Amino acid sequence: MNKKILAALILNIFVVIATTAIVISYFFHSNNPLVLSGFDSFKFFTTDSNVFAAITSLVMIPFEIGILRGKRSKLPRAAVILKYVGMTAVMLTFITVIVLLMPYYGAPLMYQGTGMYMHLAGPLAALITFLFLENDYRIKIPESFLALVPSLLYGAVYLVEVVIIGEQNGGWMDFYTFNRGGLWYITMPVILVATYVIATVTRLIHNKLTKD
């Protein structure tokens, strides 16, 4: 039996179930003061990135079952690349919490309730499966730029809501503090650079552990 694929399957099922349960819970109650209820929870990149990562895990599940049943020999390349993009997104959440949000809000608030999964366990599960368990293909340099897409899309929306519209005009509050001191034009490029650094470091580690 392919023990790596079995471990990946277990982690992917865990990610899908945990993320689904947590997002559903937001429509009933939230035990974290930083999480809004219902569809408003999708204002946060934390929610969006974890949901996207869960979707990439869901995509992997039938292919990994196929490998374990002897119906397939490898994962589809497109699925591995998609998993790479999702992993990068949730690892950006992981790093942003540690570097920007924890010093501002404090560690207890960041990891209480659902934050323990969304800010820590979920990202680490995505990282572990991509780096060590789903090693069928090396990620090419041009493909690494795909990892910027979630950050670019979210950043554009955040810029419009926080900076252009503004909270006083019905936009979002600056809950990620990216515009603290009016320095969004510095913070946002830094976030994109950080995203690509995450994508590059994880790509290199993944490729080193990949035989293909």
JSON list of C-alpha atoms in Angstrom, two decimals:
[
{"chain": "A", "resi": 1, "resn": "MET", "atom": "CA", "xyz": [0.00, 0.00, 0.00]},
{"chain": "A", "resi": 2, "resn": "ASN", "atom": "CA", "xyz": [1.15, 3.53, -0.80]},
{"chain": "A", "resi": 3, "resn": "LYS", "atom": "CA", "xyz": [1.51, 4.88, 2.74]},
{"chain": "A", "resi": 4, "resn": "LYS", "atom": "CA", "xyz": [2.21, 8.45, 1.59]},
{"chain": "A", "resi": 5, "resn": "ILE", "atom": "CA", "xyz": [-0.97, 8.61, -0.47]},
{"chain": "A", "resi": 6, "resn": "LEU", "atom": "CA", "xyz": [-2.97, 7.06, 2.38]},
{"chain": "A", "resi": 7, "resn": "ALA", "atom": "CA", "xyz": [-1.63, 9.71, 4.77]},
{"chain": "A", "resi": 8, "resn": "ALA", "atom": "CA", "xyz": [-2.41, 12.44, 2.23]},
{"chain": "A", "resi": 9, "resn": "LEU", "atom": "CA", "xyz": [-5.93, 11.10, 1.81]},
{"chain": "A", "resi": 10, "resn": "ILE", "atom": "CA", "xyz": [-6.53, 11.14, 5.57]},
{"chain": "A", "resi": 11, "resn": "LEU", "atom": "CA", "xyz": [-5.25, 14.71, 5.88]},
{"chain": "A", "resi": 12, "resn": "ASN", "atom": "CA", "xyz": [-7.28, 15.87, 2.88]},
{"chain": "A", "resi": 13, "resn": "ILE", "atom": "CA", "xyz": [-10.47, 14.36, 4.30]},
{"chain": "A", "resi": 14, "resn": "PHE", "atom": "CA", "xyz": [-9.70, 16.04, 7.62]},
{"chain": "A", "resi": 15, "resn": "VAL", "atom": "CA", "xyz": [-9.24, 19.43, 5.92]},
{"chain": "A", "resi": 16, "resn": "VAL", "atom": "CA", "xyz": [-12.49, 19.13, 3.96]},
{"chain": "A", "resi": 17, "resn": "ILE", "atom": "CA", "xyz": [-14.56, 18.07, 6.97]},
{"chain": "A", "resi": 18, "resn": "ALA", "atom": "CA", "xyz": [-13.03, 20.56, 9.42]},
{"chain": "A", "resi": 19, "resn": "THR", "atom": "CA", "xyz": [-13.24, 23.53, 7.05]},
{"chain": "A", "resi": 20, "resn": "THR", "atom": "CA", "xyz": [-16.82, 22.72, 6.05]},
{"chain": "A", "resi": 21, "resn": "ALA", "atom": "CA", "xyz": [-17.92, 22.36, 9.68]},
{"chain": "A", "resi": 22, "resn": "ILE", "atom": "CA", "xyz": [-16.26, 25.63, 10.70]},
{"chain": "A", "resi": 23, "resn": "VAL", "atom": "CA", "xyz": [-17.69, 27.66, 7.82]},
{"chain": "A", "resi": 24, "resn": "ILE", "atom": "CA", "xyz": [-21.17, 26.26, 8.49]},
{"chain": "A", "resi": 25, "resn": "SER", "atom": "CA", "xyz": [-20.77, 27.21, 12.15]},
{"chain": "A", "resi": 26, "resn": "TYR", "atom": "CA", "xyz": [-20.27, 30.85, 11.12]},
{"chain": "A", "resi": 27, "resn": "PHE", "atom": "CA", "xyz": [-23.91, 30.90, 9.99]},
{"chain": "A", "resi": 28, "resn": "PHE", "atom": "CA", "xyz": [-25.06, 29.98, 13.51]},
{"chain": "A", "resi": 29, "resn": "HIS", "atom": "CA", "xyz": [-22.56, 31.48, 15.92]},
{"chain": "A", "resi": 30, "resn": "SER", "atom": "CA", "xyz": [-18.93, 32.57, 16.20]},
{"chain": "A", "resi": 31, "resn": "ASN", "atom": "CA", "xyz": [-16.78, 32.15, 19.28]},
{"chain": "A", "resi": 32, "resn": "ASN", "atom": "CA", "xyz": [-14.08, 34.41, 17.84]},
{"chain": "A", "resi": 33, "resn": "PRO", "atom": "CA", "xyz": [-14.66, 38.19, 18.00]},
{"chain": "A", "resi": 34, "resn": "LEU", "atom": "CA", "xyz": [-12.59, 38.67, 14.84]},
{"chain": "A", "resi": 35, "resn": "VAL", "atom": "CA", "xyz": [-14.87, 36.44, 12.75]},
{"chain": "A", "resi": 36, "resn": "LEU", "atom": "CA", "xyz": [-18.07, 37.87, 11.29]},
{"chain": "A", "resi": 37, "resn": "SER", "atom": "CA", "xyz": [-21.20, 35.78, 10.93]},
{"chain": "A", "resi": 38, "resn": "GLY", "atom": "CA", "xyz": [-22.65, 34.21, 7.81]},
{"chain": "A", "resi": 39, "resn": "PHE", "atom": "CA", "xyz": [-21.52, 35.37, 4.41]},
{"chain": "A", "resi": 40, "resn": "ASP", "atom": "CA", "xyz": [-19.70, 38.32, 6.01]},
{"chain": "A", "resi": 41, "resn": "SER", "atom": "CA", "xyz": [-17.06, 35.82, 7.17]},
{"chain": "A", "resi": 42, "resn": "PHE", "atom": "CA", "xyz": [-15.91, 35.65, 3.54]},
{"chain": "A", "resi": 43, "resn": "LYS", "atom": "CA", "xyz": [-14.60, 39.20, 3.86]},
{"chain": "A", "resi": 44, "resn": "PHE", "atom": "CA", "xyz": [-11.58, 37.62, 5.53]},
{"chain": "A", "resi": 45, "resn": "PHE", "atom": "CA", "xyz": [-8.75, 36.10, 3.51]},
{"chain": "A", "resi": 46, "resn": "THR", "atom": "CA", "xyz": [-8.49, 33.57, 6.34]},
{"chain": "A", "resi": 47, "resn": "THR", "atom": "CA", "xyz": [-11.89, 32.14, 5.43]},
{"chain": "A", "resi": 48, "resn": "ASP", "atom": "CA", "xyz": [-11.36, 32.42, 1.69]},
{"chain": "A", "resi": 49, "resn": "SER", "atom": "CA", "xyz": [-7.91, 30.81, 1.70]},
{"chain": "A", "resi": 50, "resn": "ASN", "atom": "CA", "xyz": [-9.01, 27.93, 3.93]},
{"chain": "A", "resi": 51, "resn": "VAL", "atom": "CA", "xyz": [-12.09, 27.28, 1.78]},
{"chain": "A", "resi": 52, "resn": "PHE", "atom": "CA", "xyz": [-9.94, 27.32, -1.36]},
{"chain": "A", "resi": 53, "resn": "ALA", "atom": "CA", "xyz": [-7.43, 24.95, 0.26]},
{"chain": "A", "resi": 54, "resn": "ALA", "atom": "CA", "xyz": [-10.30, 22.65, 1.25]},
{"chain": "A", "resi": 55, "resn": "ILE", "atom": "CA", "xyz": [-11.54, 22.64, -2.35]},
{"chain": "A", "resi": 56, "resn": "THR", "atom": "CA", "xyz": [-8.07, 21.64, -3.55]},
{"chain": "A", "resi": 57, "resn": "SER", "atom": "CA", "xyz": [-8.06, 18.85, -0.95]},
{"chain": "A", "resi": 58, "resn": "LEU", "atom": "CA", "xyz": [-11.49, 17.72, -2.14]},
{"chain": "A", "resi": 59, "resn": "VAL", "atom": "CA", "xyz": [-10.18, 17.55, -5.71]},
{"chain": "A", "resi": 60, "resn": "MET", "atom": "CA", "xyz": [-7.34, 15.29, -4.55]},
{"chain": "A", "resi": 61, "resn": "ILE", "atom": "CA", "xyz": [-9.52, 12.78, -2.68]},
{"chain": "A", "resi": 62, "resn": "PRO", "atom": "CA", "xyz": [-10.95, 10.75, -5.59]},
{"chain": "A", "resi": 63, "resn": "PHE", "atom": "CA", "xyz": [-7.57, 10.57, -7.33]},
{"chain": "A", "resi": 64, "resn": "GLU", "atom": "CA", "xyz": [-5.86, 9.35, -4.15]},
{"chain": "A", "resi": 65, "resn": "ILE", "atom": "CA", "xyz": [-8.59, 6.75, -3.64]},
{"chain": "A", "resi": 66, "resn": "GLY", "atom": "CA", "xyz": [-7.97, 5.68, -7.23]},
{"chain": "A", "resi": 67, "resn": "ILE", "atom": "CA", "xyz": [-4.25, 5.22, -6.54]},
{"chain": "A", "resi": 68, "resn": "LEU", "atom": "CA", "xyz": [-4.94, 3.19, -3.39]},
{"chain": "A", "resi": 69, "resn": "ARG", "atom": "CA", "xyz": [-7.35, 0.97, -5.34]},
{"chain": "A", "resi": 70, "resn": "GLY", "atom": "CA", "xyz": [-4.77, 0.45, -8.07]},
{"chain": "A", "resi": 71, "resn": "LYS", "atom": "CA", "xyz": [-6.80, 2.32, -10.68]},
{"chain": "A", "resi": 72, "resn": "ARG", "atom": "CA", "xyz": [-4.22, 5.09, -11.12]},
{"chain": "A", "resi": 73, "resn": "SER", "atom": "CA", "xyz": [-0.45, 5.31, -10.81]},
{"chain": "A", "resi": 74, "resn": "LYS", "atom": "CA", "xyz": [-0.09, 9.08, -10.26]},
{"chain": "A", "resi": 75, "resn": "LEU", "atom": "CA", "xyz": [-2.02, 12.19, -9.35]},
{"chain": "A", "resi": 76, "resn": "PRO", "atom": "CA", "xyz": [-2.99, 14.54, -12.21]},
{"chain": "A", "resi": 77, "resn": "ARG", "atom": "CA", "xyz": [-0.48, 17.33, -12.67]},
{"chain": "A", "resi": 78, "resn": "ALA", "atom": "CA", "xyz": [-3.24, 19.96, -12.72]},
{"chain": "A", "resi": 79, "resn": "ALA", "atom": "CA", "xyz": [-4.49, 18.76, -9.33]},
{"chain": "A", "resi": 80, "resn": "VAL", "atom": "CA", "xyz": [-1.00, 19.03, -7.81]},
{"chain": "A", "resi": 81, "resn": "ILE", "atom": "CA", "xyz": [-0.58, 22.56, -9.15]},
{"chain": "A", "resi": 82, "resn": "LEU", "atom": "CA", "xyz": [-4.00, 23.52, -7.80]},
{"chain": "A", "resi": 83, "resn": "LYS", "atom": "CA", "xyz": [-3.03, 22.12, -4.41]},
{"chain": "A", "resi": 84, "resn": "TYR", "atom": "CA", "xyz": [0.18, 24.17, -4.58]},
{"chain": "A", "resi": 85, "resn": "VAL", "atom": "CA", "xyz": [-1.79, 27.38, -5.15]},
{"chain": "A", "resi": 86, "resn": "GLY", "atom": "CA", "xyz": [-4.19, 26.60, -2.30]},
{"chain": "A", "resi": 87, "resn": "MET", "atom": "CA", "xyz": [-1.34, 25.70, 0.05]},
{"chain": "A", "resi": 88, "resn": "THR", "atom": "CA", "xyz": [0.42, 28.98, -0.71]},
{"chain": "A", "resi": 89, "resn": "ALA", "atom": "CA", "xyz": [-2.77, 30.92, 0.07]},
{"chain": "A", "resi": 90, "resn": "VAL", "atom": "CA", "xyz": [-3.30, 29.34, 3.49]},
{"chain": "A", "resi": 91, "resn": "MET", "atom": "CA", "xyz": [0.39, 29.61, 4.34]},
{"chain": "A", "resi": 92, "resn": "LEU", "atom": "CA", "xyz": [0.11, 33.34, 3.63]},
{"chain": "A", "resi": 93, "resn": "THR", "atom": "CA", "xyz": [-2.67, 33.36, 6.23]},
{"chain": "A", "resi": 94, "resn": "PHE", "atom": "CA", "xyz": [-0.39, 31.46, 8.62]},
{"chain": "A", "resi": 95, "resn": "ILE", "atom": "CA", "xyz": [2.51, 33.90, 8.14]},
{"chain": "A", "resi": 96, "resn": "THR", "atom": "CA", "xyz": [0.32, 37.03, 8.22]},
{"chain": "A", "resi": 97, "resn": "VAL", "atom": "CA", "xyz": [-1.11, 35.97, 11.58]},
{"chain": "A", "resi": 98, "resn": "ILE", "atom": "CA", "xyz": [2.34, 35.47, 13.08]},
{"chain": "A", "resi": 99, "resn": "VAL", "atom": "CA", "xyz": [4.03, 38.55, 11.62]},
{"chain": "A", "resi": 100, "resn": "LEU", "atom": "CA", "xyz": [1.25, 41.17, 11.47]},
{"chain": "A", "resi": 101, "resn": "LEU", "atom": "CA", "xyz": [-1.81, 40.18, 13.46]},
{"chain": "A", "resi": 102, "resn": "MET", "atom": "CA", "xyz": [-0.41, 38.45, 16.52]},
{"chain": "A", "resi": 103, "resn": "PRO", "atom": "CA", "xyz": [1.67, 41.49, 17.60]},
{"chain": "A", "resi": 104, "resn": "TYR", "atom": "CA", "xyz": [-1.41, 43.70, 17.11]},
{"chain": "A", "resi": 105, "resn": "TYR", "atom": "CA", "xyz": [-4.24, 41.53, 18.51]},
{"chain": "A", "resi": 106, "resn": "GLY", "atom": "CA", "xyz": [-2.31, 39.07, 20.69]},
{"chain": "A", "resi": 107, "resn": "ALA", "atom": "CA", "xyz": [-1.79, 35.32, 20.34]},
{"chain": "A", "resi": 108, "resn": "PRO", "atom": "CA", "xyz": [-4.77, 34.21, 22.50]},
{"chain": "A", "resi": 109, "resn": "LEU", "atom": "CA", "xyz": [-7.23, 36.00, 20.21]},
{"chain": "A", "resi": 110, "resn": "MET", "atom": "CA", "xyz": [-5.59, 34.64, 17.06]},
{"chain": "A", "resi": 111, "resn": "TYR", "atom": "CA", "xyz": [-5.78, 31.02, 18.14]},
{"chain": "A", "resi": 112, "resn": "GLN", "atom": "CA", "xyz": [-8.93, 30.86, 20.20]},
{"chain": "A", "resi": 113, "resn": "GLY", "atom": "CA", "xyz": [-11.95, 28.92, 18.95]},
{"chain": "A", "resi": 114, "resn": "THR", "atom": "CA", "xyz": [-11.96, 28.33, 15.20]},
{"chain": "A", "resi": 115, "resn": "GLY", "atom": "CA", "xyz": [-8.75, 30.36, 14.89]},
{"chain": "A", "resi": 116, "resn": "MET", "atom": "CA", "xyz": [-6.75, 27.34, 16.05]},
{"chain": "A", "resi": 117, "resn": "TYR", "atom": "CA", "xyz": [-7.73, 25.50, 12.89]},
{"chain": "A", "resi": 118, "resn": "MET", "atom": "CA", "xyz": [-8.05, 28.38, 10.41]},
{"chain": "A", "resi": 119, "resn": "HIS", "atom": "CA", "xyz": [-4.78, 30.07, 11.43]},
{"chain": "A", "resi": 120, "resn": "LEU", "atom": "CA", "xyz": [-2.70, 27.01, 12.34]},
{"chain": "A", "resi": 121, "resn": "ALA", "atom": "CA", "xyz": [-3.93, 23.44, 11.81]},
{"chain": "A", "resi": 122, "resn": "GLY", "atom": "CA", "xyz": [-5.48, 23.99, 8.37]},
{"chain": "A", "resi": 123, "resn": "PRO", "atom": "CA", "xyz": [-2.44, 25.72, 6.86]},
{"chain": "A", "resi": 124, "resn": "LEU", "atom": "CA", "xyz": [-0.05, 23.15, 8.34]},
{"chain": "A", "resi": 125, "resn": "ALA", "atom": "CA", "xyz": [-2.13, 20.25, 6.99]},
{"chain": "A", "resi": 126, "resn": "ALA", "atom": "CA", "xyz": [-2.00, 21.78, 3.50]},
{"chain": "A", "resi": 127, "resn": "LEU", "atom": "CA", "xyz": [1.75, 22.35, 3.83]},
{"chain": "A", "resi": 128, "resn": "ILE", "atom": "CA", "xyz": [2.50, 18.82, 5.00]},
{"chain": "A", "resi": 129, "resn": "THR", "atom": "CA", "xyz": [0.49, 17.12, 2.27]},
{"chain": "A", "resi": 130, "resn": "PHE", "atom": "CA", "xyz": [1.99, 19.23, -0.51]},
{"chain": "A", "resi": 131, "resn": "LEU", "atom": "CA", "xyz": [5.61, 19.08, 0.66]},
{"chain": "A", "resi": 132, "resn": "PHE", "atom": "CA", "xyz": [5.92, 15.50, 1.84]},
{"chain": "A", "resi": 133, "resn": "LEU", "atom": "CA", "xyz": [3.04, 13.38, 0.56]},
{"chain": "A", "resi": 134, "resn": "GLU", "atom": "CA", "xyz": [1.87, 14.53, -2.88]},
{"chain": "A", "resi": 135, "resn": "ASN", "atom": "CA", "xyz": [5.20, 14.36, -4.70]},
{"chain": "A", "resi": 136, "resn": "ASP", "atom": "CA", "xyz": [4.29, 13.16, -8.18]},
{"chain": "A", "resi": 137, "resn": "TYR", "atom": "CA", "xyz": [5.53, 16.22, -10.08]},
{"chain": "A", "resi": 138, "resn": "ARG", "atom": "CA", "xyz": [8.04, 19.01, -9.79]},
{"chain": "A", "resi": 139, "resn": "ILE", "atom": "CA", "xyz": [6.55, 22.51, -9.91]},
{"chain": "A", "resi": 140, "resn": "LYS", "atom": "CA", "xyz": [8.07, 24.63, -12.68]},
{"chain": "A", "resi": 141, "resn": "ILE", "atom": "CA", "xyz": [9.06, 28.27, -12.19]},
{"chain": "A", "resi": 142, "resn": "PRO", "atom": "CA", "xyz": [6.36, 29.66, -14.54]},
{"chain": "A", "resi": 143, "resn": "GLU", "atom": "CA", "xyz": [3.75, 27.68, -12.59]},
{"chain": "A", "resi": 144, "resn": "SER", "atom": "CA", "xyz": [4.85, 29.34, -9.35]},
{"chain": "A", "resi": 145, "resn": "PHE", "atom": "CA", "xyz": [3.35, 32.63, -10.51]},
{"chain": "A", "resi": 146, "resn": "LEU", "atom": "CA", "xyz": [-0.10, 31.01, -10.35]},
{"chain": "A", "resi": 147, "resn": "ALA", "atom": "CA", "xyz": [0.31, 31.04, -6.57]},
{"chain": "A", "resi": 148, "resn": "LEU", "atom": "CA", "xyz": [-0.04, 34.84, -6.66]},
{"chain": "A", "resi": 149, "resn": "VAL", "atom": "CA", "xyz": [-3.57, 34.74, -8.10]},
{"chain": "A", "resi": 150, "resn": "PRO", "atom": "CA", "xyz": [-5.54, 34.39, -4.82]},
{"chain": "A", "resi": 151, "resn": "SER", "atom": "CA", "xyz": [-3.55, 37.20, -3.17]},
{"chain": "A", "resi": 152, "resn": "LEU", "atom": "CA", "xyz": [-3.92, 39.47, -6.20]},
{"chain": "A", "resi": 153, "resn": "LEU", "atom": "CA", "xyz": [-7.67, 38.94, -6.40]},
{"chain": "A", "resi": 154, "resn": "TYR", "atom": "CA", "xyz": [-8.24, 39.43, -2.69]},
{"chain": "A", "resi": 155, "resn": "GLY", "atom": "CA", "xyz": [-5.84, 42.37, -2.54]},
{"chain": "A", "resi": 156, "resn": "ALA", "atom": "CA", "xyz": [-7.75, 44.16, -5.30]},
{"chain": "A", "resi": 157, "resn": "VAL", "atom": "CA", "xyz": [-11.04, 43.75, -3.43]},
{"chain": "A", "resi": 158, "resn": "TYR", "atom": "CA", "xyz": [-9.47, 44.79, -0.11]},
{"chain": "A", "resi": 159, "resn": "LEU", "atom": "CA", "xyz": [-7.95, 47.88, -1.72]},
{"chain": "A", "resi": 160, "resn": "VAL", "atom": "CA", "xyz": [-11.31, 48.96, -3.12]},
{"chain": "A", "resi": 161, "resn": "GLU", "atom": "CA", "xyz": [-13.26, 48.30, 0.08]},
{"chain": "A", "resi": 162, "resn": "VAL", "atom": "CA", "xyz": [-10.76, 49.70, 2.60]},
{"chain": "A", "resi": 163, "resn": "VAL", "atom": "CA", "xyz": [-8.88, 52.42, 0.75]},
{"chain": "A", "resi": 164, "resn": "ILE", "atom": "CA", "xyz": [-11.04, 53.61, -2.13]},
{"chain": "A", "resi": 165, "resn": "ILE", "atom": "CA", "xyz": [-14.49, 53.28, -0.52]},
{"chain": "A", "resi": 166, "resn": "GLY", "atom": "CA", "xyz": [-13.43, 53.41, 3.13]},
{"chain": "A", "resi": 167, "resn": "GLU", "atom": "CA", "xyz": [-15.21, 52.21, 6.26]},
{"chain": "A", "resi": 168, "resn": "GLN", "atom": "CA", "xyz": [-16.93, 55.59, 6.76]},
{"chain": "A", "resi": 169, "resn": "ASN", "atom": "CA", "xyz": [-18.60, 55.22, 3.34]},
{"chain": "A", "resi": 170, "resn": "GLY", "atom": "CA", "xyz": [-19.80, 51.66, 3.81]},
{"chain": "A", "resi": 171, "resn": "GLY", "atom": "CA", "xyz": [-16.59, 49.80, 2.93]},
{"chain": "A", "resi": 172, "resn": "TRP", "atom": "CA", "xyz": [-14.68, 47.40, 5.15]},
{"chain": "A", "resi": 173, "resn": "MET", "atom": "CA", "xyz": [-12.79, 48.27, 8.29]},
{"chain": "A", "resi": 174, "resn": "ASP", "atom": "CA", "xyz": [-9.04, 47.75, 7.96]},
{"chain": "A", "resi": 175, "resn": "PHE", "atom": "CA", "xyz": [-9.13, 44.51, 9.97]},
{"chain": "A", "resi": 176, "resn": "TYR", "atom": "CA", "xyz": [-5.79, 43.34, 8.56]},
{"chain": "A", "resi": 177, "resn": "THR", "atom": "CA", "xyz": [-4.20, 46.73, 9.33]},
{"chain": "A", "resi": 178, "resn": "PHE", "atom": "CA", "xyz": [-2.73, 46.84, 5.82]},
{"chain": "A", "resi": 179, "resn": "ASN", "atom": "CA", "xyz": [-3.57, 50.55, 5.58]},
{"chain": "A", "resi": 180, "resn": "ARG", "atom": "CA", "xyz": [-2.28, 51.50, 9.03]},
{"chain": "A", "resi": 181, "resn": "GLY", "atom": "CA", "xyz": [-0.79, 54.97, 8.69]},
{"chain": "A", "resi": 182, "resn": "GLY", "atom": "CA", "xyz": [-2.07, 55.14, 5.11]},
{"chain": "A", "resi": 183, "resn": "LEU", "atom": "CA", "xyz": [0.77, 52.87, 3.99]},
{"chain": "A", "resi": 184, "resn": "TRP", "atom": "CA", "xyz": [-1.26, 50.43, 1.86]},
{"chain": "A", "resi": 185, "resn": "TYR", "atom": "CA", "xyz": [1.02, 51.15, -1.12]},
{"chain": "A", "resi": 186, "resn": "ILE", "atom": "CA", "xyz": [3.90, 49.65, 0.85]},
{"chain": "A", "resi": 187, "resn": "THR", "atom": "CA", "xyz": [2.08, 46.88, 2.71]},
{"chain": "A", "resi": 188, "resn": "MET", "atom": "CA", "xyz": [0.32, 45.34, -0.28]},
{"chain": "A", "resi": 189, "resn": "PRO", "atom": "CA", "xyz": [3.42, 44.93, -2.47]},
{"chain": "A", "resi": 190, "resn": "VAL", "atom": "CA", "xyz": [5.16, 43.43, 0.56]},
{"chain": "A", "resi": 191, "resn": "ILE", "atom": "CA", "xyz": [2.31, 40.93, 0.91]},
{"chain": "A", "resi": 192, "resn": "LEU", "atom": "CA", "xyz": [2.72, 39.93, -2.75]},
{"chain": "A", "resi": 193, "resn": "VAL", "atom": "CA", "xyz": [6.46, 39.52, -2.32]},
{"chain": "A", "resi": 194, "resn": "ALA", "atom": "CA", "xyz": [5.86, 37.44, 0.82]},
{"chain": "A", "resi": 195, "resn": "THR", "atom": "CA", "xyz": [3.40, 35.28, -1.13]},
{"chain": "A", "resi": 196, "resn": "TYR", "atom": "CA", "xyz": [5.97, 34.61, -3.83]},
{"chain": "A", "resi": 197, "resn": "VAL", "atom": "CA", "xyz": [8.66, 33.86, -1.24]},
{"chain": "A", "resi": 198, "resn": "ILE", "atom": "CA", "xyz": [6.33, 31.27, 0.32]},
{"chain": "A", "resi": 199, "resn": "ALA", "atom": "CA", "xyz": [5.59, 29.85, -3.14]},
{"chain": "A", "resi": 200, "resn": "THR", "atom": "CA", "xyz": [9.29, 29.68, -4.01]},
{"chain": "A", "resi": 201, "resn": "VAL", "atom": "CA", "xyz": [10.51, 28.12, -0.77]},
{"chain": "A", "resi": 202, "resn": "THR", "atom": "CA", "xyz": [7.77, 25.48, -0.75]},
{"chain": "A", "resi": 203, "resn": "ARG", "atom": "CA", "xyz": [8.32, 24.78, -4.46]},
{"chain": "A", "resi": 204, "resn": "LEU", "atom": "CA", "xyz": [12.02, 24.17, -3.88]},
{"chain": "A", "resi": 205, "resn": "ILE", "atom": "CA", "xyz": [11.40, 21.83, -0.94]},
{"chain": "A", "resi": 206, "resn": "HIS", "atom": "CA", "xyz": [8.64, 19.98, -2.80]},
{"chain": "A", "resi": 207, "resn": "ASN", "atom": "CA", "xyz": [10.81, 19.57, -5.90]},
{"chain": "A", "resi": 208, "resn": "LYS", "atom": "CA", "xyz": [13.75, 18.29, -3.87]},
{"chain": "A", "resi": 209, "resn": "LEU", "atom": "CA", "xyz": [11.51, 15.59, -2.41]},
{"chain": "A", "resi": 210, "resn": "THR", "atom": "CA", "xyz": [10.00, 14.68, -5.78]},
{"chain": "A", "resi": 211, "resn": "LYS", "atom": "CA", "xyz": [11.57, 11.90, -7.83]},
{"chain": "A", "resi": 212, "resn": "ASP", "atom": "CA", "xyz": [9.89, 12.70, -11.17]}
]
